Amino acid sequence: MLKNSDDALIDKIVSLKKKRGAIILAHNYQLGQVQDIADFVGDSLELSQKAAKTNADVIIFCGVHFMAETASILCPDKVVLLPEIHARCPMAAMITAKQLREKKKEYPKAMVVCYVNSTAEVKAESDICCTSANAVEVTESLDSEEILFVPDQYLGHYVSTKTDKKIIPWPGYCSTHARIQPWHITDLKKEYPQAKVVVHPECRPEVIALADEVLSTGGLCRYANRDDVKEVIVGTESGIIHRLRKENPGKKFIPVKHAICPRMKLTTLESILWSLQEMAHEIKIAEEIRLKAKTAVDRMLLIGRTQTPAK
Ligand code: 13P
Ligand code: SF4
């Protein structure tokens, strides 16, 4: 029987991956076929933890640029490849290292928490990094009452509702999560009154106010695995629906409208194969920046994850 073109691509990827000693890491928002070929699928924190521990010589990072940069910060001796060079998170471009240096002068007593959705240069200017899975715990761990939180204003706002520390937010945002409006949730809730509402902390506060749980993408996957959870309105990027349905047959996952991140959707089976063939695009960071950024990322990894969905 003739193989379809995806099967042929998958065979080539599997054999070349072996030859190169590569591991494929994919974010929860990637296309279904990309998630299916990955060795590991996870949220930003889980992916950086995986990158820090892998013995593979080559990491193919199916996600966006800052994620591959984080892997490269942690594993300078490995080849980190981003299959699609234009896969960049727009929020990470909303603050530069120069802008952060200026802001720090305005708040000399504040410590800087930098969301992992940022460039290596911005991480290098920060005291500690966080992801959506540990932003509250990271902020609480700091020995300062004033926190400059960059670049996501909505994650910063969410953290401010969970801590007594003063949060000074940078006005960045995720263009995908900002499209989710409260009426998208309330309309779905009318249609599915039994469903639990889970949203990502990058959502605007009016959306977060309607949620039963506010979780990272990894937190949402663990929540969905629970026996008592049967039906969920999913307030985050729709790529995660693939994993939720695959891991939880028989349960109902209802995506919200318009929540698609175009940059997360650039990576395809073709681009993964091309990346393995050409060993491109390699993500490397100047050593001086890398070492400073690594201090911020290592501090976060020491804290790890304490976020668990409420029972
Ligand atoms: P997670 O760390 O929750 O996977 O989020 C990453 C991201 O880019 C969300 O938009
Ligand atoms: Fe960036 Fe938002 Fe896309 Fe995540 S979903 S990569 S924060 S634009």
Short mmCIF file of C-alpha atoms and ligand atoms in Angstrom, two decimals:
data_model
loop_
_atom_site.label_atom_id
_atom_site.label_comp_id
_atom_site.label_asym_id
_atom_site.label_seq_id
_atom_site.Cartn_x
_atom_site.Cartn_y
_atom_site.Cartn_z
CA MET A 1 0.00 0.00 0.00
CA LEU A 2 1.23 3.54 -0.83
CA LYS A 3 2.17 5.62 2.21
CA ASN A 4 0.59 9.07 2.53
CA SER A 5 2.96 12.03 2.45
CA ASP A 6 2.81 12.62 6.23
CA ASP A 7 3.82 9.00 6.91
CA ALA A 8 6.75 9.34 4.52
CA LEU A 9 7.82 12.59 6.23
CA ILE A 10 7.51 11.01 9.67
CA ASP A 11 9.69 8.05 8.61
CA LYS A 12 12.38 10.42 7.36
CA ILE A 13 12.24 12.55 10.53
CA VAL A 14 12.49 9.49 12.79
CA SER A 15 15.51 8.07 10.97
CA LEU A 16 17.35 11.41 10.69
CA LYS A 17 16.59 12.26 14.31
CA LYS A 18 18.32 9.01 15.33
CA LYS A 19 21.31 9.70 13.09
CA ARG A 20 21.74 13.22 14.53
CA GLY A 21 21.24 12.16 18.17
CA ALA A 22 18.37 14.65 18.39
CA ILE A 23 15.40 15.08 20.69
CA ILE A 24 12.22 16.88 19.58
CA LEU A 25 10.59 19.13 22.18
CA ALA A 26 7.19 20.66 21.41
CA HIS A 27 5.03 23.21 23.17
CA ASN A 28 1.40 22.40 24.00
CA TYR A 29 0.22 24.94 21.36
CA GLN A 30 1.95 23.24 18.40
CA LEU A 31 0.01 21.64 15.55
CA GLY A 32 -1.31 18.15 16.40
CA GLN A 33 1.02 16.36 13.97
CA VAL A 34 4.02 18.18 15.47
CA GLN A 35 2.98 17.24 19.02
CA ASP A 36 2.54 13.63 17.88
CA ILE A 37 6.08 13.33 16.54
CA ALA A 38 7.71 15.01 19.55
CA ASP A 39 9.63 13.12 22.23
CA PHE A 40 8.18 15.46 24.83
CA VAL A 41 5.28 17.92 24.82
CA GLY A 42 4.88 20.45 27.62
CA ASP A 43 4.56 23.97 28.94
CA SER A 44 7.42 26.51 29.05
CA LEU A 45 8.66 25.39 32.45
CA GLU A 46 8.52 21.67 31.65
CA LEU A 47 10.31 22.25 28.33
CA SER A 48 13.15 24.19 29.96
CA GLN A 49 13.44 21.52 32.67
CA LYS A 50 13.58 18.85 29.94
CA ALA A 51 16.19 20.80 27.95
CA ALA A 52 18.32 21.21 31.09
CA LYS A 53 18.34 17.43 31.66
CA THR A 54 18.57 15.89 28.18
CA ASN A 55 21.59 13.87 27.04
CA ALA A 56 20.75 14.44 23.35
CA ASP A 57 23.34 16.29 21.23
CA VAL A 58 20.72 18.22 19.29
CA ILE A 59 17.45 19.80 20.49
CA ILE A 60 14.81 20.52 17.85
CA PHE A 61 12.62 23.13 19.49
CA CYS A 62 9.07 23.22 18.14
CA GLY A 63 7.78 26.38 19.76
CA VAL A 64 8.78 30.01 19.57
CA HIS A 65 12.17 31.73 19.58
CA PHE A 66 12.37 32.59 23.30
CA MET A 67 11.83 28.91 24.18
CA ALA A 68 14.74 27.81 21.98
CA GLU A 69 16.82 30.62 23.49
CA THR A 70 16.04 29.34 26.99
CA ALA A 71 17.21 25.86 25.94
CA SER A 72 20.38 27.38 24.51
CA ILE A 73 20.96 29.42 27.70
CA LEU A 74 20.80 26.19 29.70
CA CYS A 75 22.65 23.91 27.26
CA PRO A 76 25.45 25.85 25.52
CA ASP A 77 27.22 22.61 24.55
CA LYS A 78 24.19 21.34 22.62
CA VAL A 79 22.97 22.34 19.21
CA VAL A 80 19.55 23.99 19.66
CA LEU A 81 17.56 24.30 16.44
CA LEU A 82 14.41 26.33 15.78
CA PRO A 83 12.81 24.95 12.60
CA GLU A 84 10.97 28.21 11.78
CA ILE A 85 13.05 31.36 12.30
CA HIS A 86 9.96 33.60 12.13
CA ALA A 87 8.30 31.77 15.02
CA ARG A 88 8.66 34.61 17.51
CA CYS A 89 6.39 35.57 20.39
CA PRO A 90 5.18 39.16 19.84
CA MET A 91 5.06 39.75 23.60
CA ALA A 92 8.80 39.02 23.91
CA ALA A 93 9.41 41.92 21.49
CA MET A 94 7.46 44.36 23.70
CA ILE A 95 10.44 45.14 25.92
CA THR A 96 14.14 45.63 25.16
CA ALA A 97 17.10 45.38 27.55
CA LYS A 98 17.66 49.13 27.15
CA GLN A 99 14.06 49.92 28.13
CA LEU A 100 14.36 47.64 31.15
CA ARG A 101 17.61 49.30 32.24
CA GLU A 102 15.83 52.69 32.09
CA LYS A 103 12.86 51.41 34.11
CA LYS A 104 15.17 49.94 36.75
CA LYS A 105 16.59 53.43 37.32
CA GLU A 106 13.06 54.67 38.14
CA TYR A 107 12.59 51.88 40.72
CA PRO A 108 16.03 51.33 42.28
CA LYS A 109 14.63 49.28 45.19
CA ALA A 110 12.56 46.91 43.03
CA MET A 111 13.64 43.41 42.02
CA VAL A 112 12.91 42.33 38.46
CA VAL A 113 10.80 39.26 37.66
CA CYS A 114 10.91 38.51 33.99
CA TYR A 115 8.37 36.23 32.34
CA VAL A 116 10.15 33.58 30.27
CA ASN A 117 8.40 35.06 27.19
CA SER A 118 11.26 37.54 26.77
CA THR A 119 14.61 37.80 24.99
CA ALA A 120 17.88 36.52 26.47
CA GLU A 121 19.04 40.17 26.76
CA VAL A 122 16.02 41.05 28.91
CA LYS A 123 16.54 37.93 31.06
CA ALA A 124 20.16 39.04 31.52
CA GLU A 125 18.89 42.32 33.06
CA SER A 126 16.49 40.51 35.43
CA ASP A 127 16.87 39.07 38.93
CA ILE A 128 14.80 35.99 38.24
CA CYS A 129 12.73 34.43 35.50
CA CYS A 130 9.25 32.91 35.86
CA THR A 131 6.74 31.02 33.75
CA SER A 132 2.97 30.98 33.99
CA ALA A 133 3.33 27.85 36.18
CA ASN A 134 5.33 29.49 38.95
CA ALA A 135 4.96 33.29 38.64
CA VAL A 136 3.35 33.64 42.08
CA GLU A 137 5.87 31.40 43.85
CA VAL A 138 8.82 33.13 42.13
CA THR A 139 7.53 36.58 43.13
CA GLU A 140 6.91 35.46 46.72
CA SER A 141 10.43 34.03 46.96
CA LEU A 142 12.06 37.44 46.51
CA ASP A 143 13.51 39.51 49.30
CA SER A 144 11.90 42.75 48.14
CA GLU A 145 8.47 44.30 48.60
CA GLU A 146 8.62 46.02 45.18
CA ILE A 147 8.63 43.93 42.03
CA LEU A 148 9.11 45.15 38.50
CA PHE A 149 7.21 42.53 36.51
CA VAL A 150 7.97 42.31 32.77
CA PRO A 151 6.72 42.09 30.06
CA ASP A 152 3.16 40.72 30.57
CA GLN A 153 0.83 43.20 32.29
CA TYR A 154 -1.94 40.63 32.66
CA LEU A 155 0.24 37.94 34.24
CA GLY A 156 1.63 40.75 36.43
CA HIS A 157 -1.90 41.74 37.41
CA TYR A 158 -2.81 38.14 38.20
CA VAL A 159 0.29 37.82 40.43
CA SER A 160 -0.67 41.09 42.19
CA THR A 161 -3.97 39.46 43.27
CA LYS A 162 -2.04 36.60 44.93
CA THR A 163 0.69 38.51 46.78
CA ASP A 164 1.03 41.46 49.16
CA LYS A 165 4.06 42.72 47.27
CA LYS A 166 3.75 45.82 45.13
CA ILE A 167 3.80 44.79 41.47
CA ILE A 168 4.92 47.36 38.91
CA PRO A 169 3.76 45.88 35.59
CA TRP A 170 5.27 46.47 32.15
CA PRO A 171 2.48 47.17 29.60
CA GLY A 172 3.13 44.13 27.36
CA TYR A 173 0.49 41.52 26.54
CA CYS A 174 -0.14 38.38 24.51
CA SER A 175 -2.07 39.30 21.38
CA THR A 176 -3.66 35.83 21.27
CA HIS A 177 -4.92 35.76 24.87
CA ALA A 178 -5.96 39.44 24.71
CA ARG A 179 -8.47 38.45 22.00
CA ILE A 180 -10.36 36.29 24.51
CA GLN A 181 -13.24 38.44 25.80
CA PRO A 182 -15.53 37.82 28.81
CA TRP A 183 -18.56 37.27 26.55
CA HIS A 184 -16.75 34.40 24.76
CA ILE A 185 -16.71 32.63 28.12
CA THR A 186 -20.22 33.60 29.27
CA ASP A 187 -21.74 32.57 25.90
CA LEU A 188 -20.09 29.14 26.14
CA LYS A 189 -21.12 28.80 29.77
CA LYS A 190 -24.79 29.25 28.70
CA GLU A 191 -24.35 26.47 26.15
CA TYR A 192 -22.36 24.17 28.50
CA PRO A 193 -23.56 25.03 32.05
CA GLN A 194 -21.85 21.98 33.61
CA ALA A 195 -18.43 22.81 32.15
CA LYS A 196 -15.56 24.09 34.28
CA VAL A 197 -13.84 27.23 33.00
CA VAL A 198 -10.03 27.09 32.91
CA VAL A 199 -8.06 30.07 31.59
CA HIS A 200 -4.39 30.95 31.16
CA PRO A 201 -3.02 33.75 33.37
CA GLU A 202 -2.10 35.73 30.23
CA CYS A 203 -5.85 36.44 29.86
CA ARG A 204 -7.26 39.86 30.76
CA PRO A 205 -8.52 40.26 34.37
CA GLU A 206 -12.21 40.33 33.29
CA VAL A 207 -11.73 36.86 31.77
CA ILE A 208 -9.76 35.55 34.75
CA ALA A 209 -12.63 36.69 37.01
CA LEU A 210 -14.92 34.17 35.27
CA ALA A 211 -12.62 31.17 35.68
CA ASP A 212 -12.81 28.18 38.01
CA GLU A 213 -9.05 27.65 37.57
CA VAL A 214 -6.21 29.82 36.27
CA LEU A 215 -3.45 27.51 35.04
CA SER A 216 -0.39 27.21 32.82
CA THR A 217 -0.84 24.91 29.85
CA GLY A 218 0.86 22.09 31.78
CA GLY A 219 -1.39 22.77 34.79
CA LEU A 220 -4.44 22.56 32.54
CA CYS A 221 -3.32 19.16 31.17
CA ARG A 222 -2.94 17.78 34.71
CA TYR A 223 -6.31 19.27 35.73
CA ALA A 224 -8.02 17.64 32.72
CA ASN A 225 -6.63 14.23 33.73
CA ARG A 226 -8.54 14.32 37.02
CA ASP A 227 -11.42 11.81 37.32
CA ASP A 228 -13.91 14.46 38.54
CA VAL A 229 -13.27 16.73 35.52
CA LYS A 230 -15.52 15.84 32.56
CA GLU A 231 -16.19 19.02 30.59
CA VAL A 232 -13.92 22.09 30.27
CA ILE A 233 -14.21 25.46 28.53
CA VAL A 234 -10.59 26.08 27.51
CA GLY A 235 -9.51 29.72 27.77
CA THR A 236 -6.15 29.48 26.08
CA GLU A 237 -4.57 28.87 22.67
CA SER A 238 -6.51 26.21 20.80
CA GLY A 239 -3.50 23.97 19.96
CA ILE A 240 -3.78 22.46 23.42
CA ILE A 241 -7.17 20.92 22.55
CA HIS A 242 -5.32 18.22 20.55
CA ARG A 243 -3.42 17.00 23.63
CA LEU A 244 -6.42 17.33 25.94
CA ARG A 245 -8.62 15.19 23.67
CA LYS A 246 -5.85 12.65 22.99
CA GLU A 247 -5.15 12.12 26.70
CA ASN A 248 -8.79 12.20 27.81
CA PRO A 249 -11.03 10.30 25.39
CA GLY A 250 -14.70 10.65 26.28
CA LYS A 251 -14.28 14.04 27.98
CA LYS A 252 -15.45 17.30 26.41
CA PHE A 253 -13.06 20.22 25.74
CA ILE A 254 -14.61 23.38 24.35
CA PRO A 255 -12.24 25.90 22.74
CA VAL A 256 -12.92 29.64 22.97
CA LYS A 257 -13.20 31.63 19.74
CA HIS A 258 -10.23 33.29 17.98
CA ALA A 259 -7.52 31.95 20.32
CA ILE A 260 -4.94 30.92 17.74
CA CYS A 261 -1.29 32.02 17.98
CA PRO A 262 -0.08 32.28 14.36
CA ARG A 263 3.59 32.06 15.36
CA MET A 264 3.04 28.79 17.21
CA LYS A 265 1.46 27.37 14.07
CA LEU A 266 4.40 28.02 11.75
CA THR A 267 6.24 24.78 12.55
CA THR A 268 5.27 21.82 10.37
CA LEU A 269 6.56 18.29 9.70
CA GLU A 270 8.27 19.73 6.63
CA SER A 271 10.11 22.36 8.65
CA ILE A 272 11.21 19.79 11.25
CA LEU A 273 12.67 17.58 8.51
CA TRP A 274 14.34 20.57 6.87
CA SER A 275 15.80 21.61 10.23
CA LEU A 276 17.30 18.15 10.76
CA GLN A 277 18.67 18.01 7.22
CA GLU A 278 20.25 21.49 7.26
CA MET A 279 20.93 21.65 11.04
CA ALA A 280 19.19 25.02 11.05
CA HIS A 281 18.32 27.48 12.48
CA GLU A 282 20.85 27.26 15.27
CA ILE A 283 20.04 29.48 18.25
CA LYS A 284 23.19 30.76 19.98
CA ILE A 285 23.60 33.51 22.54
CA ALA A 286 26.67 35.65 23.21
CA GLU A 287 28.43 34.17 26.26
CA GLU A 288 28.31 37.35 28.35
CA ILE A 289 24.52 37.62 27.93
CA ARG A 290 24.00 33.88 28.31
CA LEU A 291 25.74 33.70 31.69
CA LYS A 292 23.68 36.58 33.12
CA ALA A 293 20.43 35.19 31.68
CA LYS A 294 21.31 31.74 33.02
CA THR A 295 21.51 33.12 36.56
CA ALA A 296 17.88 34.33 36.25
CA VAL A 297 16.68 31.04 34.71
CA ASP A 298 18.62 28.86 37.21
CA ARG A 299 17.09 30.77 40.13
CA MET A 300 13.66 29.97 38.73
CA LEU A 301 14.49 26.29 38.16
CA LEU A 302 15.59 25.98 41.80
CA ILE A 303 12.05 27.00 42.79
CA GLY A 304 10.54 24.71 40.14
CA ARG A 305 6.82 24.18 40.13
CA THR A 306 4.53 24.33 43.10
CA GLN A 307 1.38 25.23 41.13
CA THR A 308 -1.15 22.44 41.41
CA PRO A 309 -4.80 22.77 40.44
CA ALA A 310 -7.10 22.96 43.47
CA LYS A 311 -8.85 19.66 44.29
P1 13P B 1 2.81 28.02 29.20
O1 13P B 1 4.12 28.14 29.91
O2 13P B 1 1.64 28.01 30.13
O3 13P B 1 2.82 26.83 28.31
O4 13P B 1 2.59 29.31 28.30
C1 13P B 1 3.44 29.67 27.26
C2 13P B 1 2.85 30.67 26.37
O5 13P B 1 3.43 31.16 25.45
C3 13P B 1 1.49 31.04 26.68
O6 13P B 1 1.02 31.89 25.72
FE1 SF4 B 2 3.46 34.64 22.67
FE2 SF4 B 2 0.85 34.60 23.16
FE3 SF4 B 2 1.81 33.13 21.19
FE4 SF4 B 2 2.28 32.48 23.75
S1 SF4 B 2 0.30 32.49 22.70
S2 SF4 B 2 3.77 32.49 22.08
S3 SF4 B 2 2.48 34.52 24.67
S4 SF4 B 2 1.82 35.38 21.31
#
